[in-house]
mmCIF file of N, CA and C in Angstrom:
data_model
loop_
_atom_site.group_PDB
_atom_site.id
_atom_site.type_symbol
_atom_site.label_atom_id
_atom_site.label_comp_id
_atom_site.label_asym_id
_atom_site.label_seq_id
_atom_site.Cartn_x
_atom_site.Cartn_y
_atom_site.Cartn_z
ATOM 1 N N UNK A 1 56.484 -32.200 -84.319
ATOM 2 C CA UNK A 1 55.665 -32.165 -85.525
ATOM 3 C C UNK A 1 55.481 -30.706 -85.937
ATOM 4 N N UNK A 2 55.645 -30.433 -87.194
ATOM 5 C CA UNK A 2 55.493 -29.079 -87.721
ATOM 6 C C UNK A 2 54.019 -28.662 -87.718
ATOM 7 N N UNK A 3 53.787 -27.363 -87.690
ATOM 8 C CA UNK A 3 52.431 -26.813 -87.689
ATOM 9 C C UNK A 3 51.624 -27.325 -88.876
ATOM 10 N N UNK A 4 52.233 -27.349 -90.037
ATOM 11 C CA UNK A 4 51.534 -27.796 -91.249
ATOM 12 C C UNK A 4 51.082 -29.250 -91.121
ATOM 13 N N UNK A 5 51.909 -30.091 -90.525
ATOM 14 C CA UNK A 5 51.536 -31.494 -90.344
ATOM 15 C C UNK A 5 50.399 -31.636 -89.337
ATOM 16 N N UNK A 6 50.409 -30.833 -88.283
ATOM 17 C CA UNK A 6 49.309 -30.867 -87.308
ATOM 18 C C UNK A 6 48.004 -30.414 -87.950
ATOM 19 N N UNK A 7 48.074 -29.391 -88.787
ATOM 20 C CA UNK A 7 46.877 -28.933 -89.480
ATOM 21 C C UNK A 7 46.364 -30.014 -90.432
ATOM 22 N N UNK A 8 47.267 -30.703 -91.101
ATOM 23 C CA UNK A 8 46.879 -31.781 -92.011
ATOM 24 C C UNK A 8 46.196 -32.908 -91.233
ATOM 25 N N UNK A 9 46.690 -33.205 -90.055
ATOM 26 C CA UNK A 9 46.056 -34.238 -89.222
ATOM 27 C C UNK A 9 44.680 -33.789 -88.754
ATOM 28 N N UNK A 10 44.546 -32.509 -88.433
ATOM 29 C CA UNK A 10 43.249 -31.977 -88.015
ATOM 30 C C UNK A 10 42.239 -32.068 -89.164
ATOM 31 N N UNK A 11 42.681 -31.784 -90.375
ATOM 32 C CA UNK A 11 41.815 -31.907 -91.554
ATOM 33 C C UNK A 11 41.354 -33.357 -91.702
ATOM 34 N N UNK A 12 42.274 -34.284 -91.556
ATOM 35 C CA UNK A 12 41.922 -35.701 -91.653
ATOM 36 C C UNK A 12 40.942 -36.132 -90.576
ATOM 37 N N UNK A 13 41.142 -35.651 -89.364
ATOM 38 C CA UNK A 13 40.250 -36.000 -88.255
ATOM 39 C C UNK A 13 38.852 -35.426 -88.470
ATOM 40 N N UNK A 14 38.771 -34.167 -88.893
ATOM 41 C CA UNK A 14 37.470 -33.568 -89.167
ATOM 42 C C UNK A 14 36.758 -34.320 -90.288
ATOM 43 N N UNK A 15 37.491 -34.685 -91.316
ATOM 44 C CA UNK A 15 36.906 -35.425 -92.442
ATOM 45 C C UNK A 15 36.333 -36.751 -91.981
ATOM 46 N N UNK A 16 37.103 -37.499 -91.214
ATOM 47 C CA UNK A 16 36.629 -38.804 -90.726
ATOM 48 C C UNK A 16 35.401 -38.650 -89.846
ATOM 49 N N UNK A 17 35.414 -37.666 -88.965
ATOM 50 C CA UNK A 17 34.274 -37.439 -88.073
ATOM 51 C C UNK A 17 33.037 -37.039 -88.866
ATOM 52 N N UNK A 18 33.214 -36.131 -89.809
ATOM 53 C CA UNK A 18 32.097 -35.670 -90.637
ATOM 54 C C UNK A 18 31.480 -36.837 -91.404
ATOM 55 N N UNK A 19 32.306 -37.653 -92.027
ATOM 56 C CA UNK A 19 31.785 -38.764 -92.814
ATOM 57 C C UNK A 19 31.138 -39.828 -91.924
ATOM 58 N N UNK A 20 31.706 -40.034 -90.751
ATOM 59 C CA UNK A 20 31.139 -41.023 -89.831
ATOM 60 C C UNK A 20 29.723 -40.620 -89.402
ATOM 61 N N UNK A 21 29.518 -39.330 -89.178
ATOM 62 C CA UNK A 21 28.223 -38.838 -88.709
ATOM 63 C C UNK A 21 27.396 -38.184 -89.816
ATOM 64 N N UNK A 22 27.707 -38.466 -91.055
ATOM 65 C CA UNK A 22 27.043 -37.807 -92.183
ATOM 66 C C UNK A 22 25.533 -37.967 -92.153
ATOM 67 N N UNK A 23 25.055 -39.172 -92.050
ATOM 68 C CA UNK A 23 23.600 -39.377 -92.072
ATOM 69 C C UNK A 23 22.904 -38.701 -90.887
ATOM 70 N N UNK A 24 23.361 -38.919 -89.642
ATOM 71 C CA UNK A 24 22.674 -38.230 -88.539
ATOM 72 C C UNK A 24 22.739 -36.699 -88.661
ATOM 73 N N UNK A 25 23.872 -36.183 -89.099
ATOM 74 C CA UNK A 25 23.990 -34.730 -89.259
ATOM 75 C C UNK A 25 23.022 -34.206 -90.303
ATOM 76 N N UNK A 26 22.942 -34.893 -91.425
ATOM 77 C CA UNK A 26 22.114 -34.393 -92.519
ATOM 78 C C UNK A 26 20.627 -34.578 -92.248
ATOM 79 N N UNK A 27 20.272 -35.556 -91.423
ATOM 80 C CA UNK A 27 18.857 -35.786 -91.110
ATOM 81 C C UNK A 27 18.368 -34.904 -89.970
ATOM 82 N N UNK A 28 19.189 -34.752 -88.966
ATOM 83 C CA UNK A 28 18.724 -34.162 -87.714
ATOM 84 C C UNK A 28 18.828 -32.647 -87.665
ATOM 85 N N UNK A 29 19.517 -32.064 -88.574
ATOM 86 C CA UNK A 29 19.786 -30.642 -88.416
ATOM 87 C C UNK A 29 19.485 -29.864 -89.688
ATOM 88 N N UNK A 30 18.768 -28.762 -89.502
ATOM 89 C CA UNK A 30 18.565 -27.844 -90.619
ATOM 90 C C UNK A 30 19.818 -27.021 -90.867
ATOM 91 N N UNK A 31 20.779 -27.159 -89.984
ATOM 92 C CA UNK A 31 22.027 -26.420 -90.091
ATOM 93 C C UNK A 31 23.072 -27.166 -90.927
ATOM 94 N N UNK A 32 22.727 -28.311 -91.469
ATOM 95 C CA UNK A 32 23.693 -29.123 -92.209
ATOM 96 C C UNK A 32 24.362 -28.360 -93.351
ATOM 97 N N UNK A 33 23.610 -27.649 -94.210
ATOM 98 C CA UNK A 33 24.276 -26.905 -95.285
ATOM 99 C C UNK A 33 25.251 -25.849 -94.755
ATOM 100 N N UNK A 34 24.895 -25.209 -93.647
ATOM 101 C CA UNK A 34 25.795 -24.207 -93.067
ATOM 102 C C UNK A 34 27.068 -24.860 -92.519
ATOM 103 N N UNK A 35 26.917 -26.013 -91.893
ATOM 104 C CA UNK A 35 28.083 -26.753 -91.403
ATOM 105 C C UNK A 35 28.994 -27.118 -92.572
ATOM 106 N N UNK A 36 28.421 -27.622 -93.651
ATOM 107 C CA UNK A 36 29.192 -28.002 -94.829
ATOM 108 C C UNK A 36 29.905 -26.787 -95.429
ATOM 109 N N UNK A 37 29.226 -25.663 -95.500
ATOM 110 C CA UNK A 37 29.847 -24.445 -96.026
ATOM 111 C C UNK A 37 31.004 -23.982 -95.141
ATOM 112 N N UNK A 38 30.842 -24.113 -93.834
ATOM 113 C CA UNK A 38 31.933 -23.744 -92.916
ATOM 114 C C UNK A 38 33.138 -24.664 -93.098
ATOM 115 N N UNK A 39 32.877 -25.945 -93.296
ATOM 116 C CA UNK A 39 33.980 -26.884 -93.541
ATOM 117 C C UNK A 39 34.692 -26.511 -94.836
ATOM 118 N N UNK A 40 33.939 -26.275 -95.897
ATOM 119 C CA UNK A 40 34.550 -25.902 -97.178
ATOM 120 C C UNK A 40 35.359 -24.614 -97.054
ATOM 121 N N UNK A 41 34.824 -23.643 -96.347
ATOM 122 C CA UNK A 41 35.529 -22.373 -96.166
ATOM 123 C C UNK A 41 36.811 -22.568 -95.370
ATOM 124 N N UNK A 42 36.739 -23.346 -94.304
ATOM 125 C CA UNK A 42 37.938 -23.626 -93.501
ATOM 126 C C UNK A 42 38.989 -24.361 -94.316
ATOM 127 N N UNK A 43 38.546 -25.358 -95.056
ATOM 128 C CA UNK A 43 39.484 -26.106 -95.891
ATOM 129 C C UNK A 43 40.081 -25.207 -96.971
ATOM 130 N N UNK A 44 39.278 -24.273 -97.476
ATOM 131 C CA UNK A 44 39.788 -23.319 -98.458
ATOM 132 C C UNK A 44 40.887 -22.450 -97.873
ATOM 133 N N UNK A 45 40.709 -22.021 -96.644
ATOM 134 C CA UNK A 45 41.735 -21.211 -95.981
ATOM 135 C C UNK A 45 43.012 -22.021 -95.784
ATOM 136 N N UNK A 46 42.865 -23.268 -95.363
ATOM 137 C CA UNK A 46 44.046 -24.131 -95.209
ATOM 138 C C UNK A 46 44.731 -24.359 -96.560
ATOM 139 N N UNK A 47 43.916 -24.630 -97.571
ATOM 140 C CA UNK A 47 44.467 -24.950 -98.888
ATOM 141 C C UNK A 47 45.253 -23.770 -99.467
ATOM 142 N N UNK A 48 44.791 -22.567 -99.194
ATOM 143 C CA UNK A 48 45.417 -21.378 -99.772
ATOM 144 C C UNK A 48 46.556 -20.805 -98.946
ATOM 145 N N UNK A 49 46.897 -21.481 -97.841
ATOM 146 C CA UNK A 49 48.077 -21.075 -97.080
ATOM 147 C C UNK A 49 49.326 -21.393 -97.891
ATOM 148 N N UNK A 50 50.324 -20.573 -97.764
ATOM 149 C CA UNK A 50 51.591 -20.821 -98.440
ATOM 150 C C UNK A 50 52.335 -21.935 -97.713
ATOM 151 N N UNK A 51 52.719 -23.014 -98.433
ATOM 152 C CA UNK A 51 53.478 -24.088 -97.786
ATOM 153 C C UNK A 51 54.786 -23.551 -97.209
ATOM 154 N N UNK A 52 55.158 -24.074 -96.068
ATOM 155 C CA UNK A 52 56.324 -23.550 -95.363
ATOM 156 C C UNK A 52 57.654 -23.943 -95.996
ATOM 157 N N UNK A 53 57.770 -25.177 -96.447
ATOM 158 C CA UNK A 53 59.091 -25.668 -96.845
ATOM 159 C C UNK A 53 59.175 -26.170 -98.277
ATOM 160 N N UNK A 54 58.167 -25.925 -99.095
ATOM 161 C CA UNK A 54 58.209 -26.412 -100.472
ATOM 162 C C UNK A 54 57.736 -25.328 -101.425
ATOM 163 N N UNK A 55 58.105 -25.480 -102.684
ATOM 164 C CA UNK A 55 57.640 -24.554 -103.717
ATOM 165 C C UNK A 55 56.281 -24.975 -104.256
ATOM 166 N N UNK A 56 56.025 -26.285 -104.262
ATOM 167 C CA UNK A 56 54.768 -26.818 -104.769
ATOM 168 C C UNK A 56 53.777 -27.020 -103.641
ATOM 169 N N UNK A 57 52.775 -27.850 -103.877
ATOM 170 C CA UNK A 57 51.795 -28.122 -102.828
ATOM 171 C C UNK A 57 52.457 -28.787 -101.624
ATOM 172 N N UNK A 58 52.074 -28.371 -100.447
ATOM 173 C CA UNK A 58 52.624 -28.932 -99.232
ATOM 174 C C UNK A 58 51.758 -30.054 -98.696
ATOM 175 N N UNK A 59 52.148 -30.543 -97.543
ATOM 176 C CA UNK A 59 51.420 -31.628 -96.879
ATOM 177 C C UNK A 59 49.972 -31.221 -96.614
ATOM 178 N N UNK A 60 49.776 -30.000 -96.157
ATOM 179 C CA UNK A 60 48.437 -29.524 -95.835
ATOM 180 C C UNK A 60 47.563 -29.433 -97.082
ATOM 181 N N UNK A 61 48.098 -28.902 -98.157
ATOM 182 C CA UNK A 61 47.319 -28.775 -99.393
ATOM 183 C C UNK A 61 46.909 -30.151 -99.934
ATOM 184 N N UNK A 62 47.816 -31.097 -99.866
ATOM 185 C CA UNK A 62 47.497 -32.454 -100.324
ATOM 186 C C UNK A 62 46.437 -33.095 -99.434
ATOM 187 N N UNK A 63 46.522 -32.866 -98.117
ATOM 188 C CA UNK A 63 45.530 -33.420 -97.184
ATOM 189 C C UNK A 63 44.150 -32.826 -97.458
ATOM 190 N N UNK A 64 44.096 -31.522 -97.691
ATOM 191 C CA UNK A 64 42.820 -30.865 -97.974
ATOM 192 C C UNK A 64 42.235 -31.398 -99.277
ATOM 193 N N UNK A 65 43.040 -31.488 -100.303
ATOM 194 C CA UNK A 65 42.568 -31.972 -101.606
ATOM 195 C C UNK A 65 42.008 -33.390 -101.492
ATOM 196 N N UNK A 66 42.740 -34.262 -100.828
ATOM 197 C CA UNK A 66 42.311 -35.655 -100.670
ATOM 198 C C UNK A 66 41.045 -35.738 -99.811
ATOM 199 N N UNK A 67 40.991 -34.970 -98.743
ATOM 200 C CA UNK A 67 39.823 -34.998 -97.860
ATOM 201 C C UNK A 67 38.572 -34.504 -98.571
ATOM 202 N N UNK A 68 38.686 -33.413 -99.306
ATOM 203 C CA UNK A 68 37.536 -32.900 -100.054
ATOM 204 C C UNK A 68 37.064 -33.906 -101.097
ATOM 205 N N UNK A 69 38.005 -34.495 -101.788
ATOM 206 C CA UNK A 69 37.654 -35.506 -102.793
ATOM 207 C C UNK A 69 36.865 -36.639 -102.136
ATOM 208 N N UNK A 70 37.345 -37.121 -101.002
ATOM 209 C CA UNK A 70 36.670 -38.221 -100.311
ATOM 210 C C UNK A 70 35.279 -37.818 -99.832
ATOM 211 N N UNK A 71 35.167 -36.630 -99.252
ATOM 212 C CA UNK A 71 33.865 -36.202 -98.736
ATOM 213 C C UNK A 71 32.849 -36.044 -99.866
ATOM 214 N N UNK A 72 33.258 -35.418 -100.955
ATOM 215 C CA UNK A 72 32.334 -35.223 -102.076
ATOM 216 C C UNK A 72 31.939 -36.565 -102.682
ATOM 217 N N UNK A 73 32.893 -37.461 -102.824
ATOM 218 C CA UNK A 73 32.567 -38.778 -103.388
ATOM 219 C C UNK A 73 31.595 -39.542 -102.492
ATOM 220 N N UNK A 74 31.816 -39.520 -101.189
ATOM 221 C CA UNK A 74 30.921 -40.236 -100.272
ATOM 222 C C UNK A 74 29.531 -39.612 -100.302
ATOM 223 N N UNK A 75 29.458 -38.290 -100.281
ATOM 224 C CA UNK A 75 28.143 -37.648 -100.301
ATOM 225 C C UNK A 75 27.437 -37.876 -101.630
ATOM 226 N N UNK A 76 28.160 -37.852 -102.723
ATOM 227 C CA UNK A 76 27.544 -38.114 -104.034
ATOM 228 C C UNK A 76 27.039 -39.550 -104.101
ATOM 229 N N UNK A 77 27.807 -40.476 -103.575
ATOM 230 C CA UNK A 77 27.400 -41.880 -103.550
ATOM 231 C C UNK A 77 26.193 -42.051 -102.641
ATOM 232 N N UNK A 78 26.194 -41.384 -101.513
ATOM 233 C CA UNK A 78 25.065 -41.441 -100.583
ATOM 234 C C UNK A 78 23.807 -40.924 -101.264
ATOM 235 N N UNK A 79 23.932 -39.836 -101.982
ATOM 236 C CA UNK A 79 22.786 -39.271 -102.697
ATOM 237 C C UNK A 79 22.291 -40.231 -103.764
ATOM 238 N N UNK A 80 23.205 -40.832 -104.506
ATOM 239 C CA UNK A 80 22.826 -41.734 -105.599
ATOM 240 C C UNK A 80 22.180 -43.017 -105.082
ATOM 241 N N UNK A 81 22.632 -43.519 -103.943
ATOM 242 C CA UNK A 81 22.104 -44.781 -103.435
ATOM 243 C C UNK A 81 20.884 -44.599 -102.550
ATOM 244 N N UNK A 82 20.504 -43.371 -102.251
ATOM 245 C CA UNK A 82 19.343 -43.145 -101.398
ATOM 246 C C UNK A 82 18.055 -43.653 -102.025
ATOM 247 N N UNK A 83 18.024 -43.754 -103.329
ATOM 248 C CA UNK A 83 16.824 -44.213 -104.018
ATOM 249 C C UNK A 83 16.455 -45.621 -103.555
ATOM 250 N N UNK A 84 17.451 -46.407 -103.179
ATOM 251 C CA UNK A 84 17.217 -47.784 -102.770
ATOM 252 C C UNK A 84 16.996 -47.928 -101.270
ATOM 253 N N UNK A 85 17.131 -46.846 -100.523
ATOM 254 C CA UNK A 85 16.946 -46.877 -99.076
ATOM 255 C C UNK A 85 15.497 -46.583 -98.712
ATOM 256 N N UNK A 86 15.240 -46.493 -97.437
ATOM 257 C CA UNK A 86 13.886 -46.205 -96.977
ATOM 258 C C UNK A 86 13.486 -44.791 -97.379
ATOM 259 N N UNK A 87 12.211 -44.526 -97.310
ATOM 260 C CA UNK A 87 11.705 -43.205 -97.705
ATOM 261 C C UNK A 87 12.321 -42.104 -96.850
ATOM 262 N N UNK A 88 12.519 -42.358 -95.554
ATOM 263 C CA UNK A 88 13.102 -41.343 -94.681
ATOM 264 C C UNK A 88 14.536 -41.026 -95.098
ATOM 265 N N UNK A 89 15.317 -42.056 -95.382
ATOM 266 C CA UNK A 89 16.706 -41.832 -95.784
ATOM 267 C C UNK A 89 16.783 -41.195 -97.166
ATOM 268 N N UNK A 90 15.772 -41.402 -97.982
ATOM 269 C CA UNK A 90 15.751 -40.811 -99.320
ATOM 270 C C UNK A 90 15.738 -39.282 -99.260
ATOM 271 N N UNK A 91 15.234 -38.734 -98.163
ATOM 272 C CA UNK A 91 15.130 -37.285 -98.027
ATOM 273 C C UNK A 91 16.402 -36.621 -97.508
ATOM 274 N N UNK A 92 17.453 -37.384 -97.283
ATOM 275 C CA UNK A 92 18.658 -36.826 -96.663
ATOM 276 C C UNK A 92 19.144 -35.580 -97.395
ATOM 277 N N UNK A 93 19.289 -35.648 -98.697
ATOM 278 C CA UNK A 93 19.760 -34.483 -99.438
ATOM 279 C C UNK A 93 18.637 -33.773 -100.187
ATOM 280 N N UNK A 94 17.463 -34.369 -100.274
ATOM 281 C CA UNK A 94 16.350 -33.700 -100.940
ATOM 282 C C UNK A 94 15.933 -32.436 -100.219
ATOM 283 N N UNK A 95 16.124 -32.407 -98.908
ATOM 284 C CA UNK A 95 15.709 -31.226 -98.159
ATOM 285 C C UNK A 95 16.637 -30.036 -98.393
ATOM 286 N N UNK A 96 17.730 -30.256 -99.094
ATOM 287 C CA UNK A 96 18.683 -29.187 -99.410
ATOM 288 C C UNK A 96 18.834 -29.109 -100.931
ATOM 289 N N UNK A 97 17.870 -28.555 -101.648
ATOM 290 C CA UNK A 97 17.881 -28.615 -103.109
ATOM 291 C C UNK A 97 19.062 -27.906 -103.774
ATOM 292 N N UNK A 98 19.630 -26.909 -103.146
ATOM 293 C CA UNK A 98 20.750 -26.179 -103.756
ATOM 294 C C UNK A 98 22.100 -26.646 -103.221
ATOM 295 N N UNK A 99 22.100 -27.742 -102.497
ATOM 296 C CA UNK A 99 23.312 -28.216 -101.837
ATOM 297 C C UNK A 99 24.491 -28.352 -102.801
ATOM 298 N N UNK A 100 24.307 -29.074 -103.895
ATOM 299 C CA UNK A 100 25.420 -29.315 -104.826
ATOM 300 C C UNK A 100 25.798 -28.052 -105.583
ATOM 301 N N UNK A 101 24.835 -27.218 -105.895
ATOM 302 C CA UNK A 101 25.124 -25.963 -106.595
ATOM 303 C C UNK A 101 26.010 -25.063 -105.726
ATOM 304 N N UNK A 102 25.631 -24.918 -104.471
ATOM 305 C CA UNK A 102 26.420 -24.092 -103.544
ATOM 306 C C UNK A 102 27.805 -24.705 -103.335
ATOM 307 N N UNK A 103 27.862 -26.018 -103.231
ATOM 308 C CA UNK A 103 29.155 -26.707 -103.070
ATOM 309 C C UNK A 103 30.079 -26.387 -104.239
ATOM 310 N N UNK A 104 29.568 -26.479 -105.445
ATOM 311 C CA UNK A 104 30.395 -26.205 -106.628
ATOM 312 C C UNK A 104 30.831 -24.746 -106.677
ATOM 313 N N UNK A 105 29.974 -23.827 -106.265
ATOM 314 C CA UNK A 105 30.341 -22.407 -106.235
ATOM 315 C C UNK A 105 31.504 -22.170 -105.274
ATOM 316 N N UNK A 106 31.438 -22.764 -104.100
ATOM 317 C CA UNK A 106 32.502 -22.577 -103.105
ATOM 318 C C UNK A 106 33.795 -23.218 -103.586
ATOM 319 N N UNK A 107 33.698 -24.423 -104.131
ATOM 320 C CA UNK A 107 34.911 -25.093 -104.629
ATOM 321 C C UNK A 107 35.558 -24.283 -105.739
ATOM 322 N N UNK A 108 34.770 -23.759 -106.646
ATOM 323 C CA UNK A 108 35.319 -22.967 -107.758
ATOM 324 C C UNK A 108 35.956 -21.678 -107.274
ATOM 325 N N UNK A 109 35.408 -21.077 -106.227
ATOM 326 C CA UNK A 109 35.923 -19.807 -105.735
ATOM 327 C C UNK A 109 37.193 -19.944 -104.900
ATOM 328 N N UNK A 110 37.338 -21.086 -104.208
ATOM 329 C CA UNK A 110 38.426 -21.188 -103.241
ATOM 330 C C UNK A 110 39.536 -22.167 -103.605
ATOM 331 N N UNK A 111 39.312 -22.992 -104.600
ATOM 332 C CA UNK A 111 40.297 -24.023 -104.912
ATOM 333 C C UNK A 111 40.683 -23.972 -106.379
ATOM 334 N N UNK A 112 41.901 -24.428 -106.682
ATOM 335 C CA UNK A 112 42.382 -24.391 -108.061
ATOM 336 C C UNK A 112 42.440 -25.788 -108.688
ATOM 337 N N UNK A 113 41.592 -26.653 -108.241
ATOM 338 C CA UNK A 113 41.548 -27.995 -108.839
ATOM 339 C C UNK A 113 40.158 -28.312 -109.309
#
């Protein structure tokens, strides 16, 4: 397996793990925004690597793009549906008021989509 494919698999694994533990991570830790920023930064570094064997986007760039799309969609849906959950779950993203603003700043700075 080529290095780029292994990195793409690692991106997929991190994405699945992050989404699986999203609620416990966001509730239990004040470090959640920092963890999210580190993930975005890491994915940005992967995304901006030059593909090894193609002129266009490579396997890694496509994996990063798809993973980010999925994570943002799940978190946005989680935020939108929290209104119908218990009061404790409603606070999942309320405790991070600048979360989406910072997310958009990082995405705009590191990605071209």
